[in-house]
Short mmCIF file of C-alpha atoms and ligand atoms in Angstrom, two decimals:
data_model
loop_
_atom_site.label_atom_id
_atom_site.label_comp_id
_atom_site.label_asym_id
_atom_site.label_seq_id
_atom_site.Cartn_x
_atom_site.Cartn_y
_atom_site.Cartn_z
CA MET D 1 -0.10 0.05 0.00
CA ALA D 2 1.05 3.59 -0.65
CA ALA D 3 -0.64 6.78 0.25
CA VAL D 4 -0.47 10.66 0.06
CA ILE D 5 -0.85 12.78 3.15
CA GLY D 6 -1.65 16.33 3.18
CA ASP D 7 -4.44 19.02 4.03
CA PRO D 8 -6.36 19.47 1.53
CA VAL D 9 -5.65 16.36 -0.28
CA THR D 10 -8.96 14.90 -1.56
CA HIS D 11 -8.50 16.83 -4.91
CA SER D 12 -5.08 15.07 -5.45
CA LEU D 13 -4.43 13.37 -8.70
CA SER D 14 -1.76 11.15 -7.33
CA PRO D 15 -4.16 8.28 -6.61
CA ARG D 16 -5.34 8.19 -10.28
CA LEU D 17 -1.81 8.17 -11.58
CA HIS D 18 -0.31 5.53 -9.20
CA ASN D 19 -3.27 3.28 -9.03
CA ALA D 20 -3.35 2.97 -12.86
CA ALA D 21 0.41 2.61 -12.79
CA PHE D 22 0.35 -0.24 -10.22
CA ARG D 23 -2.39 -2.13 -12.31
CA ALA D 24 -0.54 -1.54 -15.57
CA VAL D 25 2.72 -3.32 -14.16
CA GLY D 26 0.66 -6.05 -12.45
CA LEU D 27 1.35 -5.12 -8.71
CA ASP D 28 -1.44 -5.71 -6.38
CA TRP D 29 -0.99 -2.33 -4.64
CA VAL D 30 -3.35 0.42 -3.85
CA TYR D 31 -2.61 4.20 -3.25
CA VAL D 32 -4.95 6.22 -1.20
CA ALA D 33 -5.27 9.87 -0.21
CA LEU D 34 -5.29 10.33 3.41
CA PRO D 35 -6.14 13.81 5.01
CA VAL D 36 -3.67 14.60 7.74
CA ALA D 37 -4.14 17.95 9.66
CA ARG D 38 -1.37 20.31 10.28
CA GLY D 39 0.77 19.32 13.25
CA GLN D 40 0.10 15.64 12.83
CA ALA D 41 3.01 14.89 10.27
CA ARG D 42 5.14 12.94 12.80
CA ALA D 43 2.22 10.83 13.92
CA ALA D 44 1.35 10.27 10.26
CA VAL D 45 4.96 8.91 9.37
CA ASP D 46 5.02 6.87 12.55
CA GLY D 47 1.78 5.35 11.33
CA ALA D 48 3.11 4.57 7.98
CA ARG D 49 6.19 2.93 9.40
CA ALA D 50 4.03 0.84 11.74
CA LEU D 51 1.66 -0.17 8.83
CA GLY D 52 4.63 -0.96 6.50
CA LEU D 53 3.52 1.37 3.90
CA ARG D 54 5.73 0.82 0.77
CA GLY D 55 5.51 4.44 -0.16
CA LEU D 56 4.28 7.89 1.00
CA SER D 57 3.71 11.10 -0.83
CA VAL D 58 3.74 14.27 0.98
CA THR D 59 1.92 17.48 0.22
CA MET D 60 1.06 20.88 1.73
CA PRO D 61 1.41 21.47 4.88
CA HIS D 62 3.76 18.65 5.74
CA LYS D 63 6.66 19.00 3.33
CA GLU D 64 9.05 20.40 5.78
CA ALA D 65 7.34 18.91 8.99
CA VAL D 66 7.93 15.32 7.98
CA ILE D 67 11.87 15.88 7.90
CA ASP D 68 12.28 15.39 11.71
CA SER D 69 10.51 11.93 11.69
CA LEU D 70 12.78 10.47 8.78
CA ASP D 71 16.16 8.62 9.11
CA GLY D 72 17.85 10.42 6.20
CA LEU D 73 17.22 12.68 3.01
CA THR D 74 18.50 12.67 -0.46
CA SER D 75 20.58 15.68 -1.39
CA ALA D 76 17.64 17.40 -3.29
CA ALA D 77 15.35 17.04 -0.17
CA ALA D 78 18.14 18.37 1.95
CA ASP D 79 19.07 21.13 -0.09
CA LEU D 80 15.44 22.12 -0.54
CA GLY D 81 14.39 21.46 2.92
CA ALA D 82 11.24 19.89 1.71
CA VAL D 83 10.14 16.30 1.26
CA ASN D 84 7.43 15.20 -1.11
CA CYS D 85 8.28 11.53 -1.42
CA ILE D 86 9.06 9.00 1.50
CA LEU D 87 10.65 5.71 0.58
CA ARG D 88 12.35 2.68 2.27
CA ALA D 89 16.30 2.79 2.36
CA PRO D 90 17.84 0.48 -0.19
CA HIS D 91 18.39 -2.60 2.25
CA ASP D 92 14.84 -2.09 3.50
CA ASP D 93 15.95 -2.07 7.09
CA GLY D 94 13.02 -0.24 8.45
CA LEU D 95 14.65 3.17 7.64
CA LEU D 96 12.75 5.76 5.86
CA LEU D 97 14.34 8.22 3.41
CA GLY D 98 12.79 11.58 2.17
CA ASP D 99 13.28 12.78 -1.46
CA ASN D 100 12.11 15.71 -3.39
CA THR D 101 11.23 14.43 -6.86
CA ASP D 102 9.78 17.82 -8.08
CA GLY D 103 13.10 18.93 -9.67
CA GLN D 104 13.99 15.46 -11.12
CA GLY D 105 10.43 15.34 -12.67
CA PHE D 106 10.64 18.92 -14.16
CA ILE D 107 13.99 18.03 -15.83
CA ARG D 108 12.42 14.67 -17.14
CA GLY D 109 9.45 16.56 -18.46
CA LEU D 110 11.82 19.11 -20.00
CA ARG D 111 13.69 16.54 -22.03
CA ALA D 112 10.54 14.56 -22.96
CA ASP D 113 8.39 17.59 -23.87
CA LEU D 114 10.87 20.08 -25.48
CA GLY D 115 13.94 18.11 -26.17
CA LEU D 116 15.90 20.42 -23.87
CA ASP D 117 18.88 19.43 -21.60
CA PRO D 118 19.78 21.65 -18.70
CA ALA D 119 23.73 21.55 -19.41
CA GLY D 120 24.37 24.97 -20.78
CA LEU D 121 20.83 26.16 -20.85
CA ARG D 122 20.05 29.80 -19.87
CA CYS D 123 16.96 29.88 -17.89
CA ALA D 124 14.46 32.28 -16.11
CA VAL D 125 12.40 30.93 -13.55
CA VAL D 126 9.41 33.28 -12.45
CA GLY D 127 8.30 32.46 -8.71
CA ALA D 128 10.23 31.39 -5.81
CA GLY D 129 7.83 29.08 -3.84
CA GLY D 130 8.32 25.42 -3.48
CA ALA D 131 8.07 24.74 -7.13
CA GLY D 132 10.11 27.64 -8.02
CA ARG D 133 12.99 26.76 -5.74
CA ALA D 134 12.65 22.88 -6.94
CA VAL D 135 13.07 23.85 -10.55
CA ALA D 136 15.95 26.39 -9.90
CA HIS D 137 17.72 23.76 -7.85
CA ALA D 138 17.32 20.97 -10.56
CA LEU D 139 18.24 23.41 -13.47
CA GLY D 140 21.51 24.59 -11.54
CA ALA D 141 22.32 21.00 -10.67
CA GLY D 142 21.99 20.10 -14.23
CA GLY D 143 24.51 22.77 -15.45
CA ALA D 144 22.10 25.57 -16.53
CA SER D 145 22.52 29.06 -15.51
CA VAL D 146 19.45 30.33 -13.51
CA THR D 147 17.82 33.81 -12.98
CA VAL D 148 15.03 33.94 -10.59
CA LEU D 149 12.27 36.54 -11.01
CA ASN D 150 10.20 37.13 -7.95
CA ARG D 151 7.93 39.70 -6.13
CA ASP D 152 9.38 39.17 -2.71
CA PRO D 153 13.21 39.58 -2.65
CA GLY D 154 13.83 37.31 0.53
CA ARG D 155 12.25 34.43 -1.36
CA GLY D 156 13.64 35.27 -4.69
CA GLU D 157 17.30 35.56 -3.22
CA HIS D 158 16.82 32.06 -1.54
CA ALA D 159 15.44 30.53 -4.87
CA ALA D 160 18.46 31.86 -6.65
CA ALA D 161 20.83 30.42 -4.24
CA MET D 162 19.35 27.01 -4.74
CA ALA D 163 20.53 27.15 -8.31
CA GLY D 164 24.18 27.39 -7.28
CA PRO D 165 26.77 30.25 -7.27
CA ASP D 166 25.70 31.46 -10.71
CA GLY D 167 21.99 31.75 -9.57
CA ARG D 168 20.92 35.45 -9.85
CA PHE D 169 17.72 37.29 -8.48
CA VAL D 170 15.78 40.01 -10.31
CA PRO D 171 12.82 41.72 -8.70
CA LEU D 172 9.75 40.93 -10.63
CA ASP D 173 8.70 44.80 -10.23
CA GLU D 174 11.74 46.13 -12.03
CA ASP D 175 10.33 46.14 -15.62
CA ARG D 176 13.54 46.95 -17.33
CA ALA D 177 15.63 44.45 -15.45
CA VAL D 178 12.89 41.73 -16.16
CA ARG D 179 13.27 42.47 -19.87
CA THR D 180 16.75 42.27 -19.91
CA ALA D 181 16.95 39.11 -17.93
CA ILE D 182 14.44 37.37 -20.27
CA ALA D 183 16.05 38.59 -23.65
CA ASP D 184 19.14 36.60 -22.30
CA VAL D 185 17.70 33.27 -21.78
CA ASP D 186 16.70 30.45 -23.84
CA LEU D 187 14.10 28.99 -21.39
CA LEU D 188 11.19 30.65 -19.34
CA VAL D 189 9.48 28.76 -16.62
CA ASP D 190 6.50 30.10 -14.69
CA ALA D 191 6.36 28.70 -11.27
CA THR D 192 3.68 31.18 -10.08
CA PRO D 193 -0.17 30.27 -9.78
CA THR D 194 -0.83 33.05 -12.48
CA GLY D 195 -2.99 31.79 -15.19
CA MET D 196 -4.83 29.27 -12.82
CA ALA D 197 -8.63 29.06 -13.56
CA GLY D 198 -10.18 32.37 -14.07
CA ASP D 199 -6.91 34.37 -13.87
CA SER D 200 -6.06 35.91 -17.40
CA SER D 201 -3.07 37.74 -16.25
CA ILE D 202 0.50 36.87 -17.26
CA SER D 203 3.52 37.05 -14.88
CA VAL D 204 5.97 38.81 -17.17
CA PRO D 205 5.60 41.53 -19.69
CA GLU D 206 4.06 39.77 -22.97
CA ALA D 207 6.66 41.71 -25.19
CA CYS D 208 9.39 39.61 -23.73
CA LEU D 209 8.07 36.57 -25.49
CA ARG D 210 9.80 35.46 -28.76
CA ALA D 211 10.02 32.54 -30.99
CA ASP D 212 13.34 31.23 -29.76
CA LEU D 213 12.22 31.34 -26.06
CA ALA D 214 10.75 27.95 -24.79
CA VAL D 215 8.14 28.25 -22.19
CA VAL D 216 7.01 26.19 -19.28
CA ASP D 217 4.10 27.05 -17.26
CA LEU D 218 3.86 24.72 -14.17
CA VAL D 219 0.14 25.14 -13.85
CA TYR D 220 -1.61 22.00 -15.04
CA HIS D 221 -5.31 23.37 -14.24
CA PRO D 222 -6.08 24.60 -16.93
CA THR D 223 -3.72 22.92 -19.26
CA GLU D 224 -3.85 26.10 -21.55
CA THR D 225 -2.92 29.21 -19.65
CA PRO D 226 -2.76 32.84 -21.07
CA LEU D 227 1.22 32.63 -20.91
CA LEU D 228 1.22 29.60 -23.31
CA THR D 229 -1.51 30.86 -25.56
CA ALA D 230 0.67 34.19 -25.79
CA ALA D 231 4.00 32.30 -26.14
CA ARG D 232 2.59 29.91 -28.93
CA ARG D 233 1.29 33.08 -30.75
CA GLU D 234 4.89 34.04 -31.07
CA GLY D 235 6.13 30.70 -32.44
CA SER D 236 7.64 29.25 -29.14
CA LYS D 237 7.71 25.78 -28.07
CA THR D 238 5.71 25.36 -24.88
CA ALA D 239 4.49 22.77 -22.27
CA ASN D 240 2.33 22.79 -19.43
CA GLY D 241 2.51 21.47 -15.88
CA LEU D 242 1.16 18.12 -16.49
CA SER D 243 4.54 16.64 -17.62
CA MET D 244 6.20 17.54 -14.28
CA LEU D 245 3.22 16.27 -12.43
CA VAL D 246 3.48 12.89 -14.20
CA HIS D 247 7.37 12.60 -14.19
CA GLN D 248 7.68 13.57 -10.40
CA ALA D 249 5.20 10.84 -9.85
CA ALA D 250 7.26 8.27 -12.04
CA VAL D 251 10.38 9.10 -9.93
CA ALA D 252 8.45 8.06 -6.79
CA PHE D 253 6.83 5.03 -8.48
CA GLU D 254 10.43 3.87 -9.22
CA HIS D 255 11.71 4.55 -5.81
CA TRP D 256 8.85 2.37 -4.35
CA THR D 257 8.60 -0.44 -6.77
CA GLY D 258 12.00 -0.70 -8.43
CA THR D 259 10.00 -1.00 -11.54
CA ALA D 260 10.19 1.71 -14.70
CA ALA D 261 7.15 3.75 -14.52
CA PRO D 262 4.47 3.38 -17.26
CA LEU D 263 4.37 6.87 -18.38
CA ASP D 264 1.71 6.49 -21.10
CA VAL D 265 -0.63 4.78 -18.67
CA MET D 266 0.00 7.58 -16.22
CA VAL D 267 -0.67 10.34 -18.63
CA ALA D 268 -3.92 8.55 -19.86
CA ALA D 269 -5.14 8.41 -16.21
CA ILE D 270 -5.22 12.21 -15.69
CA ALA D 271 -6.17 13.13 -19.34
P1 LIG W 301 3.88 28.74 -3.39
O1 LIG W 301 5.00 27.92 -2.56
O2 LIG W 301 2.68 29.31 -2.87
O3 LIG W 301 4.82 30.03 -4.34
C1 LIG W 301 4.03 30.75 -5.13
C2 LIG W 301 5.03 31.64 -5.75
O4 LIG W 301 4.40 32.33 -6.94
C3 LIG W 301 5.67 32.62 -4.73
O5 LIG W 301 7.03 32.84 -5.33
C4 LIG W 301 4.90 33.98 -5.18
O6 LIG W 301 5.63 35.25 -5.13
C5 LIG W 301 4.46 33.81 -6.70
N1 LIG W 301 3.36 34.46 -6.98
C6 LIG W 301 2.02 34.18 -6.60
N2 LIG W 301 1.16 34.96 -7.07
C7 LIG W 301 1.87 35.80 -7.98
C8 LIG W 301 1.47 36.70 -8.93
N3 LIG W 301 0.12 37.18 -8.99
N4 LIG W 301 2.35 37.35 -9.52
C9 LIG W 301 3.66 37.00 -9.44
N5 LIG W 301 4.03 36.05 -8.55
C10 LIG W 301 3.32 35.43 -7.82
O7 LIG W 301 3.46 27.84 -4.86
P2 LIG W 301 4.16 26.50 -5.36
O8 LIG W 301 3.88 25.26 -4.58
O9 LIG W 301 5.61 26.94 -5.64
O10 LIG W 301 3.37 26.45 -6.73
C11 LIG W 301 3.59 27.42 -7.74
C12 LIG W 301 2.63 27.03 -8.96
O11 LIG W 301 3.32 25.73 -9.47
C13 LIG W 301 1.09 26.52 -8.71
O12 LIG W 301 0.34 26.99 -9.56
C14 LIG W 301 1.23 25.04 -8.64
O13 LIG W 301 -0.14 24.60 -9.15
C15 LIG W 301 2.15 24.77 -9.50
N6 LIG W 301 3.07 23.53 -9.42
C16 LIG W 301 2.94 22.60 -10.27
C17 LIG W 301 3.56 21.25 -10.03
C18 LIG W 301 3.62 20.30 -11.06
O14 LIG W 301 3.93 19.17 -10.82
N7 LIG W 301 3.11 20.98 -12.31
C19 LIG W 301 4.10 21.11 -8.88
C20 LIG W 301 4.14 22.13 -7.81
C21 LIG W 301 3.59 23.24 -8.12
P3 LIG W 301 6.14 35.75 -3.61
O15 LIG W 301 7.16 35.07 -3.18
O16 LIG W 301 6.56 37.22 -4.06
O17 LIG W 301 4.91 35.88 -2.64
#
C-alpha cells in the first residue's frame, strides 16, 4: 500500500496516477489519499512506518514538517528543506528516507516535451515558492544558468541561491531588469499560480515572448494558460505542468517499486 498525506488532499491526482500505474505493471498495490491535519506529520509518518507502507507522498502543509521523523534525506530534499516522497532505504531495514522528486520530474519533462537538456541552458524561473525553488535547484544542478524573478526579494534570493553560485535574482517589479533578463535566456519557466482557472494575467511582460524562447508553465489546471497561448502566438515551443506532475510521480513510483514507470498509462489516467 502507498498513500499521500496532506490537507487538503482529496483533490489530489496522485491516486489516479499511481493506481493506474500499479495495475499496468501487475502490482497488487493500492494508493490512497489520507487527509492529515497540520501538526500531525510525525504521527502520520510513525503510522506509515508501523503499517509497513511501501511509499508515502507528502503534500502541503507537511513537506517540511515530516523531515524530523525521517532517518535520512536525499541531497535534493536536504538542499530544498522539503520532502514530497518517502521511501524505504535501499536495504529495507526499516529506515525511511525523504526525497524531493519535483526537480527531477521537471527535468525529465523538459527533455521529453521540449527536447531540452539543462547543461548550458540559460533559464529564467518566475516564482520562488516550493515549485520555483525545486526547478531552480534542478536546473542549476544540471548545469544551467538560472535567473529567478520574484516579487518578494527574500524568497527570490533564496531560490536563486538554490541554483548554485551562478544563480541570480531579479525583482519582478523592475520592468527593465525583467526584460533584460528574459532577453538573455533560452527557457522561461513560470512557477507562479498566475493563469490558474479564471486568472487571465501573465506574470511577465508579453513583449518578452519570442519564437526562440521555450516556455514552460507549471500550472496544469487549466492545461492552457494565457502565458502558453501568448507564447505559442509568438511561435515558441511550450509545455504545461502536466508533464512535471506525471514525471515526479514516475520518480516516486520507481523509488517504491524498483520498476520503470508506465508513463503512457499515467498520462492517460489524468487526461
Ligand atoms: P507557493 O509556494 O505558494 O509559491 C508561489 C510563488 O508564486 C511565490 O514565489 C509568489 O511570489 C509567486 N506568486 C504568487 N502569485 C503571484 C502573482 N500574481 N504574480 C507574481 N508572482 C506570484 O506555490 P508553489 O507550490 O511553488 O506552486 C506554484 C505553482 O506551481 C502553482 O500554480 C502550482 O499549481 C504549480 N505547481 C505545479 C507542479 C507540477 O507538478 N506541475 C508542482 C508544484 C507546483 P512571492 O514570493 O512574491 O509571494
